[in-house]
PDB file of C-alpha atoms in Angstrom:
ATOM      1  CA  ARG A  14      21.299  -3.446 -35.215  1.00  0.00           C
ATOM      2  CA  PRO A  15      19.335  -1.775 -38.022  1.00  0.00           C
ATOM      3  CA  SER A  16      21.288  -1.491 -41.237  1.00  0.00           C
ATOM      4  CA  SER A  17      22.233   1.703 -42.989  1.00  0.00           C
ATOM      5  CA  HIS A  18      19.350   1.303 -45.424  1.00  0.00           C
ATOM      6  CA  VAL A  19      16.972   1.897 -42.552  1.00  0.00           C
ATOM      7  CA  ARG A  20      18.916   4.127 -40.227  1.00  0.00           C
ATOM      8  CA  ALA A  21      19.993   6.485 -42.996  1.00  0.00           C
ATOM      9  CA  VAL A  22      16.327   7.267 -43.632  1.00  0.00           C
ATOM     10  CA  TRP A  23      14.617   6.994 -40.251  1.00  0.00           C
ATOM     11  CA  ARG A  24      16.427   9.175 -37.745  1.00  0.00           C
ATOM     12  CA  GLY A  25      13.621   9.889 -35.331  1.00  0.00           C
ATOM     13  CA  ALA A  26      15.596   8.809 -32.268  1.00  0.00           C
ATOM     14  CA  ALA A  27      18.417  11.012 -31.060  1.00  0.00           C
ATOM     15  CA  PRO A  28      21.709   9.502 -32.231  1.00  0.00           C
ATOM     16  CA  ALA A  29      24.242   8.372 -29.662  1.00  0.00           C
ATOM     17  CA  VAL A  30      27.018  10.870 -29.117  1.00  0.00           C
ATOM     18  CA  ARG A  31      30.249   9.632 -30.632  1.00  0.00           C
ATOM     19  CA  ALA A  32      33.481  11.005 -31.951  1.00  0.00           C
ATOM     20  CA  SER A  33      33.564  12.707 -35.325  1.00  0.00           C
ATOM     21  CA  PRO A  34      34.725  10.512 -38.234  1.00  0.00           C
ATOM     22  CA  ALA A  35      38.098  12.280 -38.281  1.00  0.00           C
ATOM     23  CA  SER A  36      38.633  11.821 -34.539  1.00  0.00           C
ATOM     24  CA  ALA A  37      37.555   8.184 -34.707  1.00  0.00           C
ATOM     25  CA  LEU A  38      39.953   7.488 -37.573  1.00  0.00           C
ATOM     26  CA  ARG A  39      42.792   9.220 -35.760  1.00  0.00           C
ATOM     27  CA  GLN A  40      42.215   6.929 -32.770  1.00  0.00           C
ATOM     28  CA  LEU A  41      41.900   3.818 -34.959  1.00  0.00           C
ATOM     29  CA  LEU A  42      45.241   4.577 -36.611  1.00  0.00           C
ATOM     30  CA  ALA A  43      46.909   5.375 -33.301  1.00  0.00           C
ATOM     31  CA  ASP A  44      45.762   2.031 -31.889  1.00  0.00           C
ATOM     32  CA  ALA A  45      47.081   0.208 -34.965  1.00  0.00           C
ATOM     33  CA  GLU A  46      50.452   1.947 -34.672  1.00  0.00           C
ATOM     34  CA  GLU A  47      50.698   1.190 -30.970  1.00  0.00           C
ATOM     35  CA  ARG A  48      49.978  -2.500 -31.573  1.00  0.00           C
ATOM     36  CA  ARG A  49      52.137  -2.589 -34.737  1.00  0.00           C
ATOM     37  CA  ARG A  50      49.172  -3.806 -36.743  1.00  0.00           C
ATOM     38  CA  CYS A  51      48.379  -3.159 -40.390  1.00  0.00           C
ATOM     39  CA  LEU A  52      44.661  -2.602 -40.921  1.00  0.00           C
ATOM     40  CA  ALA A  53      42.941  -4.309 -43.855  1.00  0.00           C
ATOM     41  CA  VAL A  54      40.956  -1.658 -45.741  1.00  0.00           C
ATOM     42  CA  PRO A  55      38.766  -3.033 -48.555  1.00  0.00           C
ATOM     43  CA  CYS A  56      37.892  -0.380 -51.123  1.00  0.00           C
ATOM     44  CA  CYS A  57      34.323   0.436 -52.067  1.00  0.00           C
ATOM     45  CA  TYR A  58      32.944   2.216 -55.107  1.00  0.00           C
ATOM     46  CA  ASP A  59      29.291   2.882 -54.251  1.00  0.00           C
ATOM     47  CA  ALA A  60      26.870   2.655 -51.326  1.00  0.00           C
ATOM     48  CA  LEU A  61      26.105  -1.039 -51.846  1.00  0.00           C
ATOM     49  CA  SER A  62      29.736  -2.149 -51.921  1.00  0.00           C
ATOM     50  CA  ALA A  63      30.403   0.041 -48.867  1.00  0.00           C
ATOM     51  CA  SER A  64      27.523  -1.647 -47.059  1.00  0.00           C
ATOM     52  CA  VAL A  65      28.983  -5.069 -47.850  1.00  0.00           C
ATOM     53  CA  VAL A  66      32.353  -3.970 -46.428  1.00  0.00           C
ATOM     54  CA  VAL A  67      31.161  -2.494 -43.140  1.00  0.00           C
ATOM     55  CA  ARG A  68      28.574  -5.181 -42.519  1.00  0.00           C
ATOM     56  CA  GLY A  69      31.342  -7.680 -43.179  1.00  0.00           C
ATOM     57  CA  GLY A  70      33.113  -6.431 -40.068  1.00  0.00           C
ATOM     58  CA  PHE A  71      35.619  -3.937 -41.458  1.00  0.00           C
ATOM     59  CA  PRO A  72      35.665  -0.637 -39.528  1.00  0.00           C
ATOM     60  CA  LEU A  73      37.290   1.323 -42.349  1.00  0.00           C
ATOM     61  CA  THR A  74      36.788   1.480 -46.093  1.00  0.00           C
ATOM     62  CA  PHE A  75      38.361   3.548 -48.862  1.00  0.00           C
ATOM     63  CA  MET A  76      36.378   5.109 -51.700  1.00  0.00           C
ATOM     64  CA  SER A  77      38.307   4.126 -54.806  1.00  0.00           C
ATOM     65  CA  GLY A  78      38.399   6.771 -57.528  1.00  0.00           C
ATOM     66  CA  PHE A  79      39.120   3.951 -59.978  1.00  0.00           C
ATOM     67  CA  GLY A  80      35.946   2.230 -58.787  1.00  0.00           C
ATOM     68  CA  VAL A  81      33.760   5.327 -58.842  1.00  0.00           C
ATOM     69  CA  ALA A  82      34.863   6.025 -62.405  1.00  0.00           C
ATOM     70  CA  ALA A  83      34.078   2.419 -63.314  1.00  0.00           C
ATOM     71  CA  THR A  84      30.515   2.716 -61.962  1.00  0.00           C
ATOM     72  CA  LEU A  85      30.034   5.553 -64.441  1.00  0.00           C
ATOM     73  CA  GLY A  86      31.422   3.418 -67.255  1.00  0.00           C
ATOM     74  CA  MET A  87      34.708   5.296 -67.525  1.00  0.00           C
ATOM     75  CA  PRO A  88      38.387   4.600 -66.894  1.00  0.00           C
ATOM     76  CA  ASP A  89      40.296   6.324 -64.107  1.00  0.00           C
ATOM     77  CA  THR A  90      41.920   8.949 -66.336  1.00  0.00           C
ATOM     78  CA  GLY A  91      40.780  12.208 -64.777  1.00  0.00           C
ATOM     79  CA  LEU A  92      37.344  12.234 -66.414  1.00  0.00           C
ATOM     80  CA  ILE A  93      35.377  12.261 -63.157  1.00  0.00           C
ATOM     81  CA  THR A  94      34.435  15.660 -61.744  1.00  0.00           C
ATOM     82  CA  GLN A  95      34.648  16.901 -58.187  1.00  0.00           C
ATOM     83  CA  THR A  96      30.858  16.998 -58.001  1.00  0.00           C
ATOM     84  CA  GLU A  97      30.605  13.338 -59.008  1.00  0.00           C
ATOM     85  CA  MET A  98      33.224  12.299 -56.461  1.00  0.00           C
ATOM     86  CA  VAL A  99      31.658  14.277 -53.618  1.00  0.00           C
ATOM     87  CA  THR A 100      28.225  12.879 -54.492  1.00  0.00           C
ATOM     88  CA  ALA A 101      29.619   9.335 -54.360  1.00  0.00           C
ATOM     89  CA  CYS A 102      31.262  10.144 -51.025  1.00  0.00           C
ATOM     90  CA  ARG A 103      27.997  11.414 -49.550  1.00  0.00           C
ATOM     91  CA  GLN A 104      26.081   8.340 -50.716  1.00  0.00           C
ATOM     92  CA  ILE A 105      28.724   6.043 -49.253  1.00  0.00           C
ATOM     93  CA  THR A 106      28.979   7.807 -45.893  1.00  0.00           C
ATOM     94  CA  SER A 107      25.196   7.603 -45.499  1.00  0.00           C
ATOM     95  CA  VAL A 108      25.723   3.844 -45.338  1.00  0.00           C
ATOM     96  CA  VAL A 109      29.096   3.655 -43.611  1.00  0.00           C
ATOM     97  CA  ASP A 110      28.328   6.120 -40.823  1.00  0.00           C
ATOM     98  CA  CYS A 111      25.062   4.441 -39.905  1.00  0.00           C
ATOM     99  CA  ASN A 112      26.879   1.134 -39.478  1.00  0.00           C
ATOM    100  CA  GLY A 113      29.564   2.649 -37.267  1.00  0.00           C
ATOM    101  CA  GLY A 114      32.233   2.583 -39.978  1.00  0.00           C
ATOM    102  CA  LEU A 115      34.612   5.169 -41.404  1.00  0.00           C
ATOM    103  CA  LEU A 116      35.433   6.280 -44.948  1.00  0.00           C
ATOM    104  CA  ILE A 117      38.582   7.629 -46.572  1.00  0.00           C
ATOM    105  CA  ALA A 118      37.633   9.502 -49.737  1.00  0.00           C
ATOM    106  CA  ASP A 119      39.728   9.802 -52.873  1.00  0.00           C
ATOM    107  CA  GLY A 120      40.200  13.497 -53.672  1.00  0.00           C
ATOM    108  CA  ASP A 121      42.435  12.823 -56.695  1.00  0.00           C
ATOM    109  CA  THR A 122      44.497  15.931 -57.516  1.00  0.00           C
ATOM    110  CA  GLY A 123      42.033  18.241 -55.773  1.00  0.00           C
ATOM    111  CA  PHE A 124      40.364  19.159 -59.085  1.00  0.00           C
ATOM    112  CA  GLY A 125      42.199  22.383 -59.840  1.00  0.00           C
ATOM    113  CA  ASN A 126      44.534  24.915 -58.284  1.00  0.00           C
ATOM    114  CA  ALA A 127      45.248  25.358 -54.571  1.00  0.00           C
ATOM    115  CA  VAL A 128      41.934  27.113 -53.950  1.00  0.00           C
ATOM    116  CA  ALA A 129      40.102  24.232 -55.653  1.00  0.00           C
ATOM    117  CA  VAL A 130      42.008  21.764 -53.477  1.00  0.00           C
ATOM    118  CA  LYS A 131      40.761  23.550 -50.353  1.00  0.00           C
ATOM    119  CA  ARG A 132      37.215  23.458 -51.694  1.00  0.00           C
ATOM    120  CA  THR A 133      37.501  19.723 -52.384  1.00  0.00           C
ATOM    121  CA  VAL A 134      38.788  18.993 -48.878  1.00  0.00           C
ATOM    122  CA  LYS A 135      35.985  21.013 -47.290  1.00  0.00           C
ATOM    123  CA  ALA A 136      33.380  19.330 -49.501  1.00  0.00           C
ATOM    124  CA  MET A 137      34.601  15.840 -48.567  1.00  0.00           C
ATOM    125  CA  ALA A 138      34.481  16.792 -44.881  1.00  0.00           C
ATOM    126  CA  GLN A 139      30.927  18.069 -45.256  1.00  0.00           C
ATOM    127  CA  ALA A 140      30.037  14.822 -47.048  1.00  0.00           C
ATOM    128  CA  GLY A 141      31.127  12.844 -43.986  1.00  0.00           C
ATOM    129  CA  ALA A 142      34.545  11.473 -44.947  1.00  0.00           C
ATOM    130  CA  ALA A 143      36.990  10.806 -42.122  1.00  0.00           C
ATOM    131  CA  ALA A 144      39.962  11.523 -44.410  1.00  0.00           C
ATOM    132  CA  VAL A 145      40.629  12.581 -47.976  1.00  0.00           C
ATOM    133  CA  MET A 146      43.554  11.586 -50.171  1.00  0.00           C
ATOM    134  CA  ILE A 147      45.232  14.287 -52.262  1.00  0.00           C
ATOM    135  CA  GLU A 148      47.995  13.301 -54.684  1.00  0.00           C
ATOM    136  CA  ASP A 149      50.829  15.019 -56.546  1.00  0.00           C
ATOM    137  CA  GLN A 150      50.012  13.826 -60.067  1.00  0.00           C
ATOM    138  CA  VAL A 151      49.464  16.378 -62.795  1.00  0.00           C
ATOM    139  CA  ALA A 152      45.924  16.804 -64.096  1.00  0.00           C
ATOM    140  CA  PRO A 153      44.369  14.962 -65.749  1.00  0.00           C
ATOM    141  CA  LYS A 154      45.511  12.211 -63.404  1.00  0.00           C
ATOM    142  CA  ARG A 155      45.256   8.492 -64.011  1.00  0.00           C
ATOM    143  CA  CYS A 156      45.372   5.229 -62.126  1.00  0.00           C
ATOM    144  CA  GLY A 157      48.748   4.894 -60.428  1.00  0.00           C
ATOM    145  CA  TYR A 158      49.419   1.569 -62.149  1.00  0.00           C
ATOM    146  CA  ILE A 159      48.812   2.789 -65.684  1.00  0.00           C
ATOM    147  CA  LYS A 160      51.635   4.054 -67.891  1.00  0.00           C
ATOM    148  CA  GLY A 161      51.808   7.716 -68.801  1.00  0.00           C
ATOM    149  CA  LYS A 162      51.184   9.424 -65.476  1.00  0.00           C
ATOM    150  CA  GLY A 163      52.939  12.697 -64.747  1.00  0.00           C
ATOM    151  CA  VAL A 164      53.904  14.271 -61.437  1.00  0.00           C
ATOM    152  CA  LEU A 165      54.093  17.901 -60.331  1.00  0.00           C
ATOM    153  CA  GLY A 166      57.427  19.477 -59.529  1.00  0.00           C
ATOM    154  CA  ARG A 167      58.274  19.491 -55.837  1.00  0.00           C
ATOM    155  CA  THR A 168      57.288  23.115 -55.185  1.00  0.00           C
ATOM    156  CA  ALA A 169      53.864  22.717 -56.810  1.00  0.00           C
ATOM    157  CA  ALA A 170      53.317  19.389 -55.048  1.00  0.00           C
ATOM    158  CA  LEU A 171      54.074  20.923 -51.660  1.00  0.00           C
ATOM    159  CA  SER A 172      51.748  23.821 -52.422  1.00  0.00           C
ATOM    160  CA  ARG A 173      48.910  21.412 -53.207  1.00  0.00           C
ATOM    161  CA  ILE A 174      49.317  19.507 -49.954  1.00  0.00           C
ATOM    162  CA  GLN A 175      49.704  22.767 -48.041  1.00  0.00           C
ATOM    163  CA  ALA A 176      46.334  23.905 -49.400  1.00  0.00           C
ATOM    164  CA  ALA A 177      44.724  20.666 -48.216  1.00  0.00           C
ATOM    165  CA  VAL A 178      46.261  21.034 -44.751  1.00  0.00           C
ATOM    166  CA  ASP A 179      45.165  24.680 -44.607  1.00  0.00           C
ATOM    167  CA  ALA A 180      41.584  23.654 -45.351  1.00  0.00           C
ATOM    168  CA  ARG A 181      41.719  21.244 -42.422  1.00  0.00           C
ATOM    169  CA  ASN A 182      43.292  23.842 -40.150  1.00  0.00           C
ATOM    170  CA  GLU A 183      40.637  26.374 -41.118  1.00  0.00           C
ATOM    171  CA  GLY A 184      37.906  24.135 -39.756  1.00  0.00           C
ATOM    172  CA  ALA A 185      37.323  21.158 -42.032  1.00  0.00           C
ATOM    173  CA  ASP A 186      37.050  18.192 -39.641  1.00  0.00           C
ATOM    174  CA  ILE A 187      38.924  15.709 -41.779  1.00  0.00           C
ATOM    175  CA  LEU A 188      42.342  14.046 -41.944  1.00  0.00           C
ATOM    176  CA  ILE A 189      44.673  14.661 -44.884  1.00  0.00           C
ATOM    177  CA  LEU A 190      46.205  11.643 -46.621  1.00  0.00           C
ATOM    178  CA  ALA A 191      49.029  12.919 -48.839  1.00  0.00           C
ATOM    179  CA  ARG A 192      50.039  10.659 -51.717  1.00  0.00           C
ATOM    180  CA  THR A 193      53.108  10.899 -53.905  1.00  0.00           C
ATOM    181  CA  ASP A 194      53.545   9.165 -57.262  1.00  0.00           C
ATOM    182  CA  ALA A 195      57.072  10.526 -57.632  1.00  0.00           C
ATOM    183  CA  ALA A 196      58.785   7.139 -57.289  1.00  0.00           C
ATOM    184  CA  THR A 197      57.709   6.111 -60.784  1.00  0.00           C
ATOM    185  CA  VAL A 198      58.803   9.394 -62.364  1.00  0.00           C
ATOM    186  CA  TYR A 199      61.714  10.717 -60.293  1.00  0.00           C
ATOM    187  CA  GLY A 200      62.811   7.691 -58.260  1.00  0.00           C
ATOM    188  CA  ILE A 201      62.355   6.420 -54.737  1.00  0.00           C
ATOM    189  CA  HIS A 202      64.542   9.004 -53.008  1.00  0.00           C
ATOM    190  CA  GLU A 203      62.563  11.946 -54.350  1.00  0.00           C
ATOM    191  CA  ALA A 204      59.338  10.168 -53.381  1.00  0.00           C
ATOM    192  CA  VAL A 205      60.564   9.571 -49.838  1.00  0.00           C
ATOM    193  CA  GLU A 206      61.703  13.182 -49.516  1.00  0.00           C
ATOM    194  CA  ARG A 207      58.281  14.361 -50.636  1.00  0.00           C
ATOM    195  CA  ALA A 208      56.550  12.116 -48.116  1.00  0.00           C
ATOM    196  CA  VAL A 209      58.775  13.520 -45.364  1.00  0.00           C
ATOM    197  CA  LEU A 210      57.944  17.076 -46.419  1.00  0.00           C
ATOM    198  CA  PHE A 211      54.222  16.308 -46.651  1.00  0.00           C
ATOM    199  CA  ARG A 212      54.317  15.183 -43.026  1.00  0.00           C
ATOM    200  CA  GLN A 213      56.287  18.272 -41.993  1.00  0.00           C
ATOM    201  CA  ILE A 214      53.645  20.446 -43.647  1.00  0.00           C
ATOM    202  CA  GLY A 215      50.993  18.719 -41.554  1.00  0.00           C
ATOM    203  CA  ALA A 216      49.591  15.768 -43.518  1.00  0.00           C
ATOM    204  CA  ASP A 217      48.085  13.218 -41.121  1.00  0.00           C
ATOM    205  CA  ILE A 218      48.769  10.111 -43.230  1.00  0.00           C
ATOM    206  CA  SER A 219      51.138   9.449 -46.122  1.00  0.00           C
ATOM    207  CA  HIS A 220      51.166   7.116 -49.083  1.00  0.00           C
ATOM    208  CA  LEU A 221      54.109   6.431 -51.377  1.00  0.00           C
ATOM    209  CA  SER A 222      52.735   4.872 -54.530  1.00  0.00           C
ATOM    210  CA  ALA A 223      54.338   1.983 -56.412  1.00  0.00           C
ATOM    211  CA  PRO A 224      57.506   1.027 -54.502  1.00  0.00           C
ATOM    212  CA  GLN A 225      59.406  -1.593 -56.459  1.00  0.00           C
ATOM    213  CA  ASN A 226      60.598  -3.858 -53.656  1.00  0.00           C
ATOM    214  CA  GLU A 227      60.683  -4.307 -49.892  1.00  0.00           C
ATOM    215  CA  ASP A 228      63.910  -2.307 -49.628  1.00  0.00           C
ATOM    216  CA  GLU A 229      62.093   0.734 -51.004  1.00  0.00           C
ATOM    217  CA  MET A 230      59.167   0.067 -48.674  1.00  0.00           C
ATOM    218  CA  ARG A 231      61.539  -0.151 -45.717  1.00  0.00           C
ATOM    219  CA  LEU A 232      63.297   3.084 -46.703  1.00  0.00           C
ATOM    220  CA  TYR A 233      59.952   4.862 -46.837  1.00  0.00           C
ATOM    221  CA  CYS A 234      58.774   3.485 -43.509  1.00  0.00           C
ATOM    222  CA  VAL A 235      61.941   4.276 -41.570  1.00  0.00           C
ATOM    223  CA  SER A 236      62.191   7.755 -43.109  1.00  0.00           C
ATOM    224  CA  VAL A 237      58.629   8.989 -42.683  1.00  0.00           C
ATOM    225  CA  GLU A 238      56.859   9.378 -39.369  1.00  0.00           C
ATOM    226  CA  GLY A 239      53.174   8.801 -38.744  1.00  0.00           C
ATOM    227  CA  PRO A 240      50.565   6.471 -40.280  1.00  0.00           C
ATOM    228  CA  LYS A 241      51.503   5.042 -43.655  1.00  0.00           C
ATOM    229  CA  MET A 242      49.288   3.367 -46.242  1.00  0.00           C
ATOM    230  CA  ALA A 243      50.207   0.500 -48.579  1.00  0.00           C
ATOM    231  CA  ASN A 244      48.362  -0.369 -51.786  1.00  0.00           C
ATOM    232  CA  ASN A 245      47.647  -4.037 -52.515  1.00  0.00           C
ATOM    233  CA  ASN A 246      46.211  -3.472 -55.976  1.00  0.00           C
ATOM    234  CA  THR A 247      46.188  -6.711 -57.972  1.00  0.00           C
ATOM    235  CA  ALA A 248      47.986  -5.096 -60.942  1.00  0.00           C
ATOM    236  CA  THR A 249      50.798  -7.305 -62.220  1.00  0.00           C
ATOM    237  CA  SER A 250      53.257  -4.427 -61.830  1.00  0.00           C
ATOM    238  CA  ASN A 251      52.315  -3.840 -58.198  1.00  0.00           C
ATOM    239  CA  LEU A 252      54.209  -5.292 -55.265  1.00  0.00           C
ATOM    240  CA  LYS A 253      51.692  -7.272 -53.197  1.00  0.00           C
ATOM    241  CA  VAL A 254      52.804  -7.908 -49.624  1.00  0.00           C
ATOM    242  CA  PRO A 255      50.921  -9.798 -46.859  1.00  0.00           C
ATOM    243  CA  ARG A 256      49.586  -7.583 -44.088  1.00  0.00           C
ATOM    244  CA  GLN A 257      51.728  -9.185 -41.399  1.00  0.00           C
ATOM    245  CA  ARG A 258      54.838  -8.330 -43.401  1.00  0.00           C
ATOM    246  CA  LEU A 259      53.548  -4.816 -44.059  1.00  0.00           C
ATOM    247  CA  ALA A 260      53.103  -4.359 -40.312  1.00  0.00           C
ATOM    248  CA  GLU A 261      56.673  -5.520 -39.733  1.00  0.00           C
ATOM    249  CA  LEU A 262      57.903  -3.000 -42.293  1.00  0.00           C
ATOM    250  CA  GLY A 263      55.992  -0.194 -40.570  1.00  0.00           C
ATOM    251  CA  TYR A 264      52.752   0.255 -42.509  1.00  0.00           C
ATOM    252  CA  THR A 265      49.575   1.143 -40.633  1.00  0.00           C
ATOM    253  CA  MET A 266      46.994   0.118 -43.224  1.00  0.00           C
ATOM    254  CA  ALA A 267      46.696  -1.579 -46.589  1.00  0.00           C
ATOM    255  CA  ILE A 268      44.021  -0.818 -49.156  1.00  0.00           C
ATOM    256  CA  TYR A 269      42.648  -3.299 -51.696  1.00  0.00           C
ATOM    257  CA  PRO A 270      41.412  -0.982 -54.477  1.00  0.00           C
ATOM    258  CA  ASP A 271      40.173  -3.374 -57.150  1.00  0.00           C
ATOM    259  CA  MET A 272      39.313  -6.439 -55.048  1.00  0.00           C
ATOM    260  CA  LEU A 273      35.521  -6.035 -54.809  1.00  0.00           C
ATOM    261  CA  LEU A 274      35.184  -4.459 -58.248  1.00  0.00           C
ATOM    262  CA  GLY A 275      37.185  -7.249 -59.881  1.00  0.00           C
ATOM    263  CA  ALA A 276      35.242  -9.924 -58.005  1.00  0.00           C
ATOM    264  CA  SER A 277      31.876  -8.462 -58.989  1.00  0.00           C
ATOM    265  CA  LEU A 278      32.869  -8.044 -62.640  1.00  0.00           C
ATOM    266  CA  LYS A 279      34.123 -11.624 -62.814  1.00  0.00           C
ATOM    267  CA  ALA A 280      30.893 -12.917 -61.280  1.00  0.00           C
ATOM    268  CA  MET A 281      28.673 -10.828 -63.566  1.00  0.00           C
ATOM    269  CA  LYS A 282      30.499 -11.948 -66.693  1.00  0.00           C
ATOM    270  CA  GLY A 283      30.357 -15.526 -65.473  1.00  0.00           C
ATOM    271  CA  VAL A 284      26.588 -15.618 -64.949  1.00  0.00           C
ATOM    272  CA  LEU A 285      25.992 -13.877 -68.282  1.00  0.00           C
ATOM    273  CA  ARG A 286      28.185 -16.435 -70.012  1.00  0.00           C
ATOM    274  CA  ASP A 287      26.230 -19.241 -68.345  1.00  0.00           C
ATOM    275  CA  LEU A 288      22.951 -17.658 -69.429  1.00  0.00           C
ATOM    276  CA  LYS A 289      24.126 -17.309 -73.017  1.00  0.00           C
ATOM    277  CA  THR A 290      25.324 -20.914 -73.237  1.00  0.00           C
ATOM    278  CA  GLY A 291      22.290 -22.389 -71.516  1.00  0.00           C
ATOM    279  CA  ALA A 292      24.234 -23.603 -68.507  1.00  0.00           C
ATOM    280  CA  GLN A 293      22.774 -24.115 -65.045  1.00  0.00           C
ATOM    281  CA  TYR A 294      20.305 -21.453 -63.894  1.00  0.00           C
ATOM    282  CA  PRO A 295      20.494 -19.935 -61.372  1.00  0.00           C
ATOM    283  CA  SER A 296      24.241 -19.882 -61.772  1.00  0.00           C
ATOM    284  CA  PRO A 297      26.300 -21.143 -58.810  1.00  0.00           C
ATOM    285  CA  LEU A 298      27.906 -17.697 -58.913  1.00  0.00           C
ATOM    286  CA  THR A 299      24.591 -16.119 -57.851  1.00  0.00           C
ATOM    287  CA  GLN A 300      23.624 -15.985 -54.191  1.00  0.00           C
ATOM    288  CA  PRO A 301      20.057 -16.893 -53.131  1.00  0.00           C
ATOM    289  CA  PHE A 302      17.450 -14.165 -53.599  1.00  0.00           C
ATOM    290  CA  SER A 303      16.820 -14.208 -49.847  1.00  0.00           C
ATOM    291  CA  ALA A 304      20.432 -13.213 -49.251  1.00  0.00           C
ATOM    292  CA  THR A 305      20.143 -10.385 -51.760  1.00  0.00           C
ATOM    293  CA  LEU A 306      17.029  -9.102 -49.994  1.00  0.00           C
ATOM    294  CA  GLU A 307      18.988  -9.093 -46.741  1.00  0.00           C
ATOM    295  CA  ASP A 308      21.975  -7.313 -48.287  1.00  0.00           C
ATOM    296  CA  VAL A 309      19.901  -4.468 -49.725  1.00  0.00           C
ATOM    297  CA  GLY A 310      18.016  -3.922 -46.471  1.00  0.00           C
ATOM    298  CA  PHE A 311      14.567  -5.466 -46.793  1.00  0.00           C
ATOM    299  CA  ALA A 312      14.656  -7.266 -43.439  1.00  0.00           C
ATOM    300  CA  ASP A 313      15.684  -4.108 -41.606  1.00  0.00           C
ATOM    301  CA  TYR A 314      13.071  -2.096 -43.472  1.00  0.00           C
ATOM    302  CA  ASN A 315      10.349  -4.555 -42.460  1.00  0.00           C
ATOM    303  CA  THR A 316      11.493  -4.510 -38.832  1.00  0.00           C
ATOM    304  CA  GLU A 317      11.432  -0.726 -38.728  1.00  0.00           C
ATOM    305  CA  SER A 318       8.128  -0.481 -40.566  1.00  0.00           C
ATOM    306  CA  ALA A 319       6.458  -2.921 -38.146  1.00  0.00           C
ATOM    307  CA  LYS A 320       6.981  -0.443 -35.269  1.00  0.00           C
ATOM    308  CA  TYR A 321       4.303   1.856 -36.694  1.00  0.00           C
ATOM    309  CA  ASN A 322       0.558   1.302 -37.057  1.00  0.00           C
ATOM    310  CA  GLU A 323      -0.372   3.248 -40.154  1.00  0.00           C
ATOM    311  CA  SER A 324      -3.801   1.738 -40.651  1.00  0.00           C
ATOM    312  CA  ASP A 325      -6.983   3.763 -40.029  1.00  0.00           C
TER     313      ASP A 325
END
């Protein structure tokens, strides 16, 4: 099958009719719930990392706001604009969609008031995301595992999620993933209550950030209906639970936000260290050039190009 690098550019043939990203994700989650499975969802941060994920056999990836900020050389502290996030989403979906995959986009706080939240949701839908996550942190937000984050009061938080749901109901073909960070600030019971209310408002998926133990995870899962997302960030403060156990607790999917970013940074620093010290070159951390050519789409490009006789 031609890779995204080719199919995203050459669309001469009529595409096969298939469900919209939102509909496909809804079915994927329903199947996981029915089978009591917890989907592994590696996070991407640009088109190349997304390509690696979907070509690696994962049907769903999550666009990490932490990762997108990192690609721009910045920390995840609310510095990234809506335009930058939507642009990253569009670049990623051009790869993911062409490989039959699905993307959940990070919409952060929605980048403003309720009207701005609706605009963000609609923009992510137009960019091809199957779902968008909106959270109840105050702006500027920050990574959920960094000290100093603040959370909206309950009324304002509900209003923000209501705006996202309204945008969907007004025609944006996208699922709403409602996230609460209230557990860290107000305690687990307030966080669970918010997740319940988010679902009652109409959120399709919920995420309770930073539970402290399995008892809190269990309370969340038995209290809140519908698909639920766990976060297996490698932060020392984060509770990391195997997927089988997450499925037993009631989670539908688990994201791995910093896995690919951390792996790539470690490899890059390793090969640079080897180069500086005069160690083996090429470094054992570097894959063969032929594999890199394959990963960025040269083989598929050559196959597609060979179909056409452009000589005089």
